[in-house]
PDB file of C-alpha atoms in Angstrom:
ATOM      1  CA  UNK A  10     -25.143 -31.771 -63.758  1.00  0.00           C
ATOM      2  CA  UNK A  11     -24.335 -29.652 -60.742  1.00  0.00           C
ATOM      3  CA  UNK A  12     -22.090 -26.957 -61.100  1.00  0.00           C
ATOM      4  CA  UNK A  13     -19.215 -26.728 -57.998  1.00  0.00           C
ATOM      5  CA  UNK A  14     -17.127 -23.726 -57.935  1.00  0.00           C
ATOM      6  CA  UNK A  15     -13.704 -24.675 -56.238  1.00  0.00           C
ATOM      7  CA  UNK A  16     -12.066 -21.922 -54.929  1.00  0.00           C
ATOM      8  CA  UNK A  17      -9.814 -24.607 -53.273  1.00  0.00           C
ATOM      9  CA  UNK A  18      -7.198 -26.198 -55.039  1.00  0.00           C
ATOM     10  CA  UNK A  19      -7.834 -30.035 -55.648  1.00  0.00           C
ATOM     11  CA  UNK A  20      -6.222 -31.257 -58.826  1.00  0.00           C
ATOM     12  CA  UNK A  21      -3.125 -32.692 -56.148  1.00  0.00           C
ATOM     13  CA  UNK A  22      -6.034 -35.046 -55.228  1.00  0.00           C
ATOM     14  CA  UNK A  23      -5.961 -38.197 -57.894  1.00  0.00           C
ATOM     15  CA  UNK A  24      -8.828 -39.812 -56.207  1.00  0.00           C
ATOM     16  CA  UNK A  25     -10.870 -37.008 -55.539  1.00  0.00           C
ATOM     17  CA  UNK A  26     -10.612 -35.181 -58.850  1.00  0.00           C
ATOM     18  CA  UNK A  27     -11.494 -38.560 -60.348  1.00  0.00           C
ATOM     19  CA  UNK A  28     -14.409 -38.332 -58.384  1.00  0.00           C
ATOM     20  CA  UNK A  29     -15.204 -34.521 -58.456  1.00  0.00           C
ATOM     21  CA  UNK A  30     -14.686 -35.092 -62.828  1.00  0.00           C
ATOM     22  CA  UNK A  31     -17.304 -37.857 -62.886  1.00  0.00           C
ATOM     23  CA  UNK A  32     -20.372 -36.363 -60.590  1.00  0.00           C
ATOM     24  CA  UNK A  33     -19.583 -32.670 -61.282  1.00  0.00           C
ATOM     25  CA  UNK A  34     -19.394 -30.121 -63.254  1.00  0.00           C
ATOM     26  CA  UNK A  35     -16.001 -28.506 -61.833  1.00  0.00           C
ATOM     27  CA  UNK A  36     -15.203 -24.626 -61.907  1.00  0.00           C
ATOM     28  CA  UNK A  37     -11.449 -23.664 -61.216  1.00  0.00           C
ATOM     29  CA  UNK A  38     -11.899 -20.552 -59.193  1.00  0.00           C
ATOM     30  CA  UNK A  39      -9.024 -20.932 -57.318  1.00  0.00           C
ATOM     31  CA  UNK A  40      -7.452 -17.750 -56.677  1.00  0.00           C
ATOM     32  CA  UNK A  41     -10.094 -15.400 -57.307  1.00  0.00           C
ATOM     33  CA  UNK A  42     -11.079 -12.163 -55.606  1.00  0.00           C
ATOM     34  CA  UNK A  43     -14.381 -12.156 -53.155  1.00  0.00           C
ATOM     35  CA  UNK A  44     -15.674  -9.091 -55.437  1.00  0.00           C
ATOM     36  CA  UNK A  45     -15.227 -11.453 -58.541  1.00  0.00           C
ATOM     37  CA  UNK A  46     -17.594 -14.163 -57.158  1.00  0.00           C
ATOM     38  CA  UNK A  47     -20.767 -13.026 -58.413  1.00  0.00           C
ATOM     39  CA  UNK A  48     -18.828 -13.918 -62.126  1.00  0.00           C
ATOM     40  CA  UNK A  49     -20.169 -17.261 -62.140  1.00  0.00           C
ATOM     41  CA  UNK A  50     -23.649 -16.656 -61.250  1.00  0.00           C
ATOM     42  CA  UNK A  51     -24.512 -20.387 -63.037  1.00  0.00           C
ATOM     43  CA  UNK A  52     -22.287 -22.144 -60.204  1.00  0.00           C
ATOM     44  CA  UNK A  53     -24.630 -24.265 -57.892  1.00  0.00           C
ATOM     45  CA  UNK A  54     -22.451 -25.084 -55.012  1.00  0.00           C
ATOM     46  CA  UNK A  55     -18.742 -22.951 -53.990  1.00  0.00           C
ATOM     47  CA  UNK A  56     -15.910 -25.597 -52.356  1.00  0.00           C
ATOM     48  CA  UNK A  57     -13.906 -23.588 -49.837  1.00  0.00           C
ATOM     49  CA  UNK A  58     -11.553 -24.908 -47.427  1.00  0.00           C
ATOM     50  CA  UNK A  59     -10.189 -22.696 -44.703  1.00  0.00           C
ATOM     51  CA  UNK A  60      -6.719 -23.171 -44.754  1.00  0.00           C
ATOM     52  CA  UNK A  61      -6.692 -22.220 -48.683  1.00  0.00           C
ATOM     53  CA  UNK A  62      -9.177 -19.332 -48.785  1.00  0.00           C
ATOM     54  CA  UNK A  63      -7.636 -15.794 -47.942  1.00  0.00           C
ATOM     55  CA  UNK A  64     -11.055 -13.802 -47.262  1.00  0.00           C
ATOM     56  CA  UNK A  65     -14.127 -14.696 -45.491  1.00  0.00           C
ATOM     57  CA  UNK A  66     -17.136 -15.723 -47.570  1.00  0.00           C
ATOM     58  CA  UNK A  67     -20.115 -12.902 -46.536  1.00  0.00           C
ATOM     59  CA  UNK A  68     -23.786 -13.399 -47.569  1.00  0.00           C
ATOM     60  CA  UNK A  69     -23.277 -10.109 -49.825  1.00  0.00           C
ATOM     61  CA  UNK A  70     -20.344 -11.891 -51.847  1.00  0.00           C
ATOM     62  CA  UNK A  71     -22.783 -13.904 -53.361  1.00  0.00           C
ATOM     63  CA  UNK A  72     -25.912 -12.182 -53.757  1.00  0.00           C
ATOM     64  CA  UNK A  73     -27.542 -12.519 -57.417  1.00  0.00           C
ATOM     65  CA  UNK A  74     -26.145 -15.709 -57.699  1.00  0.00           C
ATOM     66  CA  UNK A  75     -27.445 -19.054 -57.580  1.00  0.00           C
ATOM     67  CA  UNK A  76     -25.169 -20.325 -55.104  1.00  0.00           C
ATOM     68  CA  UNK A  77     -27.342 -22.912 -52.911  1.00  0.00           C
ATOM     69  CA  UNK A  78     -24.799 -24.173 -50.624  1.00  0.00           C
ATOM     70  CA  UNK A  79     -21.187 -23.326 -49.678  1.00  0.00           C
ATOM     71  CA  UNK A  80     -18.994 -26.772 -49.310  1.00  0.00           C
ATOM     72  CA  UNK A  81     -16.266 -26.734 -46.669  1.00  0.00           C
ATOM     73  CA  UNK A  82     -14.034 -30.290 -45.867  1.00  0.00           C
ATOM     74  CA  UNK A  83     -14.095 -28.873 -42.138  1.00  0.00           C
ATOM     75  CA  UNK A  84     -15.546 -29.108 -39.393  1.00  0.00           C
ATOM     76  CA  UNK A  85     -15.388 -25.379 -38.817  1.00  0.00           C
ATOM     77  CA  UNK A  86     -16.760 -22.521 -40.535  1.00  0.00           C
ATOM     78  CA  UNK A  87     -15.336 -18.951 -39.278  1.00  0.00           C
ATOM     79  CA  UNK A  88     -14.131 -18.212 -43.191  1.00  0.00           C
ATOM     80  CA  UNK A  89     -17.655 -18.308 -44.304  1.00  0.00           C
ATOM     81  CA  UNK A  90     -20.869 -16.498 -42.900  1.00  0.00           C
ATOM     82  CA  UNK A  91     -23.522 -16.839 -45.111  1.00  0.00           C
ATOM     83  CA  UNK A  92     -27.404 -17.198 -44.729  1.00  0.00           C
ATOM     84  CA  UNK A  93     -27.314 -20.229 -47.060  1.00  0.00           C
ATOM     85  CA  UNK A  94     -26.322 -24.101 -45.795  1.00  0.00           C
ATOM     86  CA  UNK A  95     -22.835 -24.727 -45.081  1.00  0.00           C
ATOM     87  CA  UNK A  96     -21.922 -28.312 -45.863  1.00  0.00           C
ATOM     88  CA  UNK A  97     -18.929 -29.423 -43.676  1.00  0.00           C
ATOM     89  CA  UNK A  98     -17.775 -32.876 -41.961  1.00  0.00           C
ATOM     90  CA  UNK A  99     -18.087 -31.730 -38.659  1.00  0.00           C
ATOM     91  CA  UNK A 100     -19.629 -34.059 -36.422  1.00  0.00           C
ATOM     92  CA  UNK A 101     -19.036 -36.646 -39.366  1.00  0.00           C
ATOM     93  CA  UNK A 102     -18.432 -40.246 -38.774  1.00  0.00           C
ATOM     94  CA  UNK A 103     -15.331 -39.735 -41.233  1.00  0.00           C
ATOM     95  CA  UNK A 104     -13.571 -37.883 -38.948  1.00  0.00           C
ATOM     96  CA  UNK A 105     -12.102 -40.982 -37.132  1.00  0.00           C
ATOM     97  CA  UNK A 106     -10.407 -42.134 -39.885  1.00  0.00           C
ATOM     98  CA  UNK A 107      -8.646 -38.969 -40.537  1.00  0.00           C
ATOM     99  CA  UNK A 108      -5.283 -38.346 -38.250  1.00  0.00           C
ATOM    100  CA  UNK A 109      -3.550 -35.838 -39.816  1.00  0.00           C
ATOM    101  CA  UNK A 110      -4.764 -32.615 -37.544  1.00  0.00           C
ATOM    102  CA  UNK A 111      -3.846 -34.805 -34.137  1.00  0.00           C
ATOM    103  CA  UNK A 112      -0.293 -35.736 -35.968  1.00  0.00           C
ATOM    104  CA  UNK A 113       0.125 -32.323 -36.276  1.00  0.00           C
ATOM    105  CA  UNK A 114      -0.228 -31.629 -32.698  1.00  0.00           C
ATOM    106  CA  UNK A 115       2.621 -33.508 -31.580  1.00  0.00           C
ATOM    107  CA  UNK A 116       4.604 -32.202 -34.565  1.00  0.00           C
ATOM    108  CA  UNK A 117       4.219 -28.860 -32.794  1.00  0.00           C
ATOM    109  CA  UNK A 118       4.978 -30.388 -29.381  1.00  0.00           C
ATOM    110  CA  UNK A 119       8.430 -31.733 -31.365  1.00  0.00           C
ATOM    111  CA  UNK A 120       9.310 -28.268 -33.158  1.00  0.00           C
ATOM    112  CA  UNK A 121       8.364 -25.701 -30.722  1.00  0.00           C
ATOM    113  CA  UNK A 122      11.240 -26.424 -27.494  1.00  0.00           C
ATOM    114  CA  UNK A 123      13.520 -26.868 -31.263  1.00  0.00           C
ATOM    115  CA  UNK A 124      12.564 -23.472 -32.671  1.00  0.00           C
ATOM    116  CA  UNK A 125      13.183 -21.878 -29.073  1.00  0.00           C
ATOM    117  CA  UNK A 126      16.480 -23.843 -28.437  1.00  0.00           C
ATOM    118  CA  UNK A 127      15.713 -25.208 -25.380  1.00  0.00           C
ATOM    119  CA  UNK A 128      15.199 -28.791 -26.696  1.00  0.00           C
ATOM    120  CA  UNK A 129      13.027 -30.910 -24.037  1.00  0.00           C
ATOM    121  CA  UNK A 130      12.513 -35.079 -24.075  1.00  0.00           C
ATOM    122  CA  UNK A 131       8.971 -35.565 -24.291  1.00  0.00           C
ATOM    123  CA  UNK A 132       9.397 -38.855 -22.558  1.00  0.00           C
ATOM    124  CA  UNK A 133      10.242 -36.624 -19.354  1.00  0.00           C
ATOM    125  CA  UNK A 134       7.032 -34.723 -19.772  1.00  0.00           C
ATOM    126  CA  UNK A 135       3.556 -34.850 -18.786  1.00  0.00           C
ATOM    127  CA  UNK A 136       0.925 -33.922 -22.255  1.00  0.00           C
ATOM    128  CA  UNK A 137      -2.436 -32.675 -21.047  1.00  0.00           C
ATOM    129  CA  UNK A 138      -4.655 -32.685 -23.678  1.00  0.00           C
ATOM    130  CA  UNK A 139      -8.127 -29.744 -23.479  1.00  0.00           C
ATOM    131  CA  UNK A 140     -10.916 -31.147 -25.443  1.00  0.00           C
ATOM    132  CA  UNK A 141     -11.555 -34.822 -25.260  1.00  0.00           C
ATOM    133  CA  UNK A 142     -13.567 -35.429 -28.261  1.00  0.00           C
ATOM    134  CA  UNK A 143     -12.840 -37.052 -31.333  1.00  0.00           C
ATOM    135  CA  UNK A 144      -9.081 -35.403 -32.248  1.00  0.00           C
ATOM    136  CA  UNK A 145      -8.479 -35.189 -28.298  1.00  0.00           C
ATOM    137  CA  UNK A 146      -8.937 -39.173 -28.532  1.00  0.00           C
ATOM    138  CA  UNK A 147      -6.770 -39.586 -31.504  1.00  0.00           C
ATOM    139  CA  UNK A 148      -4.391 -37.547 -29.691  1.00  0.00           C
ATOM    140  CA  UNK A 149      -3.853 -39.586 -26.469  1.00  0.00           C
ATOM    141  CA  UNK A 150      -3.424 -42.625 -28.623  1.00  0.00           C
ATOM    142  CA  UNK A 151      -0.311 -41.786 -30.657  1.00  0.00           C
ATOM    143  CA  UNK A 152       0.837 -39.469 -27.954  1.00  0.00           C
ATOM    144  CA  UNK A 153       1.252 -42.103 -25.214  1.00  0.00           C
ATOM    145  CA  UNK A 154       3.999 -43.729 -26.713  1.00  0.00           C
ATOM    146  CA  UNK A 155       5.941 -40.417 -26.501  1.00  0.00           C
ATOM    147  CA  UNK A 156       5.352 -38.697 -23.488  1.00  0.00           C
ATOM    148  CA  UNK A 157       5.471 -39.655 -19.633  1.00  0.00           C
ATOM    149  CA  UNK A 158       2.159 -39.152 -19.338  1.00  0.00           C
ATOM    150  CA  UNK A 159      -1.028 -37.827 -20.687  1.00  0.00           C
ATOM    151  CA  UNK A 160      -3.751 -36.427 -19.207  1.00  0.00           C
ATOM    152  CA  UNK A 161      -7.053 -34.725 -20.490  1.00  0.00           C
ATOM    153  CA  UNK A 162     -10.084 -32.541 -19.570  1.00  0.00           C
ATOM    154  CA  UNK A 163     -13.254 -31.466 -20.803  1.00  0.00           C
ATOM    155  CA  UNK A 164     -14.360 -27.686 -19.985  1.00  0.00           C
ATOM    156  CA  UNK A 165     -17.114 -28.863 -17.641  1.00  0.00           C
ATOM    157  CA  UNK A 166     -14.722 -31.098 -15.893  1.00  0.00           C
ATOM    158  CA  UNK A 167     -11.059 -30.662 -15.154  1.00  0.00           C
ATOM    159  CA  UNK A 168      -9.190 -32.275 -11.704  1.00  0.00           C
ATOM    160  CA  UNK A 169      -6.006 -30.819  -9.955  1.00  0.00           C
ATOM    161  CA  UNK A 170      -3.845 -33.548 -11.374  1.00  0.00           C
ATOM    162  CA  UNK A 171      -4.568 -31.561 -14.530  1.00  0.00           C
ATOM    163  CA  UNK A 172      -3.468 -28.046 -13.663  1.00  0.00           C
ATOM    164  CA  UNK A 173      -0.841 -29.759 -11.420  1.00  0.00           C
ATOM    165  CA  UNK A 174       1.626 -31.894 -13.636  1.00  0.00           C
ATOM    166  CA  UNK A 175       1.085 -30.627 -17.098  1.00  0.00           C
ATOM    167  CA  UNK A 176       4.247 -29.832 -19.298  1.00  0.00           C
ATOM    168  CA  UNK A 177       2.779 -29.601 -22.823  1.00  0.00           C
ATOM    169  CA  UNK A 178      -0.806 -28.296 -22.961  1.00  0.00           C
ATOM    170  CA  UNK A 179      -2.610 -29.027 -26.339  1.00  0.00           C
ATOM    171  CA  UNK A 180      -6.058 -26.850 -27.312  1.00  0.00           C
ATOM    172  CA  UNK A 181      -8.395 -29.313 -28.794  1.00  0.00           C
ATOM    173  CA  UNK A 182     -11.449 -27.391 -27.777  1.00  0.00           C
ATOM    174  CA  UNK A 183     -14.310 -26.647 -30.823  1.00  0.00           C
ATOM    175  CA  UNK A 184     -14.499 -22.975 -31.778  1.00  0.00           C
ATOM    176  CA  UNK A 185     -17.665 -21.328 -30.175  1.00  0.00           C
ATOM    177  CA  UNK A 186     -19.098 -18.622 -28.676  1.00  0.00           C
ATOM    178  CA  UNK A 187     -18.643 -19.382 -24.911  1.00  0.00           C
ATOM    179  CA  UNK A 188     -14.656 -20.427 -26.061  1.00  0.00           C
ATOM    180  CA  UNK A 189     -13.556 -17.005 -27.397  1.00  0.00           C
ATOM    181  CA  UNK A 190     -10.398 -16.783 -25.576  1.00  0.00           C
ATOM    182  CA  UNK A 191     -10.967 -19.300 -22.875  1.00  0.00           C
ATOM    183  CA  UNK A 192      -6.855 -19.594 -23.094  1.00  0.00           C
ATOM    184  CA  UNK A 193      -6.190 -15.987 -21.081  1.00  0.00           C
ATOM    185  CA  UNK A 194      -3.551 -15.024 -18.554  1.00  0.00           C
ATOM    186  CA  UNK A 195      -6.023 -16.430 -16.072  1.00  0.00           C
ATOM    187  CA  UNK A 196      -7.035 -19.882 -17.179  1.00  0.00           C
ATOM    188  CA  UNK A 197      -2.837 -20.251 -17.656  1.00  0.00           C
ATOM    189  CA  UNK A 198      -2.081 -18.797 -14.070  1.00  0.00           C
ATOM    190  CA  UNK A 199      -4.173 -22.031 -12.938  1.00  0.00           C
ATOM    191  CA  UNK A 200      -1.015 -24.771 -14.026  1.00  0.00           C
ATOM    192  CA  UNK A 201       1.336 -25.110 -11.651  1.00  0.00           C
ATOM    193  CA  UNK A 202       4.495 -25.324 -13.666  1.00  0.00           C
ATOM    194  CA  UNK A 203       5.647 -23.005 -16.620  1.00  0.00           C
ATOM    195  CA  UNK A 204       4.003 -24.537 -20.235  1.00  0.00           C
ATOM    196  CA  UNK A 205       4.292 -24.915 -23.211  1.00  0.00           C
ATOM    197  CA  UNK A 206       0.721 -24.176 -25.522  1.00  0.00           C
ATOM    198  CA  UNK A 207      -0.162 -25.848 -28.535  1.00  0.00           C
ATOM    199  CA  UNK A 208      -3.085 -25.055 -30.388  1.00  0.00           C
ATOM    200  CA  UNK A 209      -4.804 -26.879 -33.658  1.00  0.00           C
ATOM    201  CA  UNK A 210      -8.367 -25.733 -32.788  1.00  0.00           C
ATOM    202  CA  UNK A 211      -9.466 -22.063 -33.624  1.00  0.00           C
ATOM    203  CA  UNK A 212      -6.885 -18.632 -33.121  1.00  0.00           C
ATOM    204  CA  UNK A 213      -9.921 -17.162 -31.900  1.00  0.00           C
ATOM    205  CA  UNK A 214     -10.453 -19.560 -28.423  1.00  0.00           C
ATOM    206  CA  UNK A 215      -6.964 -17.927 -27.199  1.00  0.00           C
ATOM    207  CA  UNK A 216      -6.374 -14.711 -26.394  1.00  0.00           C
ATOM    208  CA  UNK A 217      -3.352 -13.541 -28.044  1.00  0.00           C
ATOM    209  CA  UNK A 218      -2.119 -10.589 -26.104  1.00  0.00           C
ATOM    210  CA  UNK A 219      -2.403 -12.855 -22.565  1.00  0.00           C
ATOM    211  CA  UNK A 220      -0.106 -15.278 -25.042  1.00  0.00           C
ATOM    212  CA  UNK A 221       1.841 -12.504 -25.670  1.00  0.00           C
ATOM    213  CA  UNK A 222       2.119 -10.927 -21.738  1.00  0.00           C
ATOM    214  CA  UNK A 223       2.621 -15.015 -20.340  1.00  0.00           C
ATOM    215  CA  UNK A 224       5.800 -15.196 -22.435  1.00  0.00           C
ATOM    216  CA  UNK A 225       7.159 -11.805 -20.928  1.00  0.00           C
ATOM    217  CA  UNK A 226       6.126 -13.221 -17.508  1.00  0.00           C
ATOM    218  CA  UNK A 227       7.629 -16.672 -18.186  1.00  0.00           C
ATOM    219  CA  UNK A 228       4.524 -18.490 -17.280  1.00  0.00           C
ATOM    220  CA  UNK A 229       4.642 -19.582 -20.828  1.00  0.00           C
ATOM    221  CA  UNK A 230       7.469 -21.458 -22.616  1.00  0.00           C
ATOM    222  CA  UNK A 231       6.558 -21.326 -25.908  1.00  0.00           C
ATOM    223  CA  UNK A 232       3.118 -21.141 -27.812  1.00  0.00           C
ATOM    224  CA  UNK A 233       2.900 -22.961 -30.723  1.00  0.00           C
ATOM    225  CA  UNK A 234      -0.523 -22.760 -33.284  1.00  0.00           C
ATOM    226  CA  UNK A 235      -1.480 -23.527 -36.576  1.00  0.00           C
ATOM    227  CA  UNK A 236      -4.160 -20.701 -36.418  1.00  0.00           C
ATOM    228  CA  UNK A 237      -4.384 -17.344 -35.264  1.00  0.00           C
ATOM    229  CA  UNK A 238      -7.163 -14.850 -34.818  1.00  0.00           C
ATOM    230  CA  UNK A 239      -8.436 -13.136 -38.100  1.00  0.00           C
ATOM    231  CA  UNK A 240      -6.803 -15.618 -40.439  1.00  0.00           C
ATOM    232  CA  UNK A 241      -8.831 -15.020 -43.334  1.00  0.00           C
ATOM    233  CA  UNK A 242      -8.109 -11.279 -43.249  1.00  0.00           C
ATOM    234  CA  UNK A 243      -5.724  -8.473 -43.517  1.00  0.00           C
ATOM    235  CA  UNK A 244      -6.805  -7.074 -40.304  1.00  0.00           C
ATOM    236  CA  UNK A 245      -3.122  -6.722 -37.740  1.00  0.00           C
ATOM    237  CA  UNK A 246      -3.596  -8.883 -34.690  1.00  0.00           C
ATOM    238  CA  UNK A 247      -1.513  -9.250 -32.392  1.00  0.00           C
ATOM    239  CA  UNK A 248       0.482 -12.091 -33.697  1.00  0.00           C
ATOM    240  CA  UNK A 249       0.328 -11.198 -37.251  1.00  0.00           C
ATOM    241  CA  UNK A 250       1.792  -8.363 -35.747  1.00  0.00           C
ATOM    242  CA  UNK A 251       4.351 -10.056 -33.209  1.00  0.00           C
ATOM    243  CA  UNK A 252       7.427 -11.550 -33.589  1.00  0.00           C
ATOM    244  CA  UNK A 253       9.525 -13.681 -31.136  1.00  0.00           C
ATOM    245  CA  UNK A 254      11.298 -16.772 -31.310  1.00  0.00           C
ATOM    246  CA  UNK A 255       9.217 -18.735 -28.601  1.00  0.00           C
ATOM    247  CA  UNK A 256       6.466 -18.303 -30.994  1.00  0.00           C
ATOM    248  CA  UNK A 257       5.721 -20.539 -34.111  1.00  0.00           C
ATOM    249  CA  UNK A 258       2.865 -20.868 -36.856  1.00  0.00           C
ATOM    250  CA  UNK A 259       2.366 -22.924 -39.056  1.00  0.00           C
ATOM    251  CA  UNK A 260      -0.322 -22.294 -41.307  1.00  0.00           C
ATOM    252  CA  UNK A 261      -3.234 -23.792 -41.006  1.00  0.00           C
ATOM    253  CA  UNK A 262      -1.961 -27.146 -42.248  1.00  0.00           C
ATOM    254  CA  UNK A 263      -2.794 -29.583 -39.904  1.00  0.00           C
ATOM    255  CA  UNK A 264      -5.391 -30.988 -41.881  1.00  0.00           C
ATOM    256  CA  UNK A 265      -3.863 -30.989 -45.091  1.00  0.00           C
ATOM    257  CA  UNK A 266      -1.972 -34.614 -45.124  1.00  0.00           C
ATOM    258  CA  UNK A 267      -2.799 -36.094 -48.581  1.00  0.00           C
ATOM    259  CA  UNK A 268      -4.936 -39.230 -47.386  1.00  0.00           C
ATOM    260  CA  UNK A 269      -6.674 -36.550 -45.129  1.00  0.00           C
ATOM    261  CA  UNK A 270      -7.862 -34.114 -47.740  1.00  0.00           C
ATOM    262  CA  UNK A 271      -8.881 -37.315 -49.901  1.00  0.00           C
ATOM    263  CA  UNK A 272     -11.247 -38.581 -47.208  1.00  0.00           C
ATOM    264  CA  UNK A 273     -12.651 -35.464 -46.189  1.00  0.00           C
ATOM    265  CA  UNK A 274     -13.304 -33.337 -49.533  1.00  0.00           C
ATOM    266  CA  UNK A 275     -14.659 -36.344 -51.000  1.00  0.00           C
ATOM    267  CA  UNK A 276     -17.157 -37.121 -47.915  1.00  0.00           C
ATOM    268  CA  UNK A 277     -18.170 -33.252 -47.986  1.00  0.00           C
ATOM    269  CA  UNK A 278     -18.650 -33.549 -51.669  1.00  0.00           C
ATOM    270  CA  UNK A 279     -20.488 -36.322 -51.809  1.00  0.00           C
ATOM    271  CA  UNK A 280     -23.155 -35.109 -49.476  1.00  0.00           C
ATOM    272  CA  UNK A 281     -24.529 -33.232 -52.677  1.00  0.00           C
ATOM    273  CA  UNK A 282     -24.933 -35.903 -54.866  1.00  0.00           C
TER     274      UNK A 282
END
């Protein structure tokens, strides 16, 4: 039976320990050092999430092992960098049953003008939504009813009415090379009102001492993220670092909604079988 290594919590998940119990042979590693990996050396697969995990997974973690794959119910991968496959959902045909990342986007649009004090009707503001893929879709669904309009834009295309009327913008872009802080001082000198910045995509597409400088200017309103640069380290970033009301993290939860983790560990899982 193959041996899966969970350095991820899962027992919360009745229907995915079920399943987990009856195909696997499950490790609790949960809460274990990097240097202790190479412990289990019989372990076939490790199942790492990135909002759980607390260190990135390196190639030399798990040398002299048997490791063959490292499982992550994500669709990305900057806590692991490994030589080995990486088994993830990105790209998956699961994804568009699973709501509870976009959700969290508008949760953020909710609690950040609250956190600040300067509470704001969405219904008097315009949403403009960066990244119109799958969660960018999801977004503009269940955000329409809220806000006075929404609007969206793909990197390669992006009109004035965009830059022009946009209250709330939410950062729905994938994490890759070419998007390492694409959100700077002078993407966000582009809108023509002050903003407000939401981001559920990567820390690493924004650049968080422009986030930092924008508030000081009063370009920006408020930033509010559910990741932040170097997330799976102890390294001091800026907002690790940072502290100021118009700033809120939450972290790394927006994918963590019970009937999301169910559908995605078990689809990441089951690509193993």
């Amino acid at each position: 039976m193959i041996r899966i290594g969970f350095l991820t919590p899962y027992q919360h998940l009745p229907e995915f320990t079920s399943f987990a119990k009856k195909n696997f042979k499950c490790i609790n590693m949960v809460g274990l050092p990097k240097d202790k990996l190479k412990i289990f050396k019989s372990v076939d697969y490790l199942f790492a999430a990135p909002n759980y995990l607390k260190y990135i997974i390196e190639q030399k973690d798990i040398e002299g092992t048997n490791i063959k794959g490292i499982i992550t119910p994500s669709t990305g991968d900057n806590h692991i960098n490994v030589s080995i496959p990486v088994i993830s959902i990105k790209n998956d045909s699961i994804l568009k049953e699973i709501y509870s990342t976009a959700e969290h986007n508008l949760y953020l649009c909710l609690a950040l003008p609250r956190e600040i004090g300067n509470i704001v009707e969405l219904k008097e503001k315009t949403l403009g939504i960066l990244g119109y893929g799958r969660l960018g879709k999801i977004l503009e669904k269940i955000a329409k009813p809220l806000f006075k309009s929404v609007l969206k834009a793909d990197l390669d295309f992006i009109d004035d009415d965009f830059f022009n009327n946009t209250d709330f913008l939410s950062v729905n872009i994938d994490y890759r090379k070419s998007n390492i802080e694409y959100i700077n001082e002078e993407y966000v000198g582009k809108f023509r009102k002050n903003i407000y910045i939401v981001n559920t995509s990567r820390g690493e597409v924004v650049d968080e001492g422009d986030i930092v400088k924008l508030l000081y200017d009063g370009k920006l309103l408020g930033y509010g993220t559910d990741v932040i640069q170097e997330e799976h380290t102890s390294k001091a970033t800026v907002l690790k670092c940072y502290h100021d009301n118009r700033i809120f993290i939450t972290k790394h939860v927006g994918g963590t909604a019970i009937e999301a983790q169910e559908k995605a560990y078990k689809q990441t899982l089951s690509k193993v079988l």
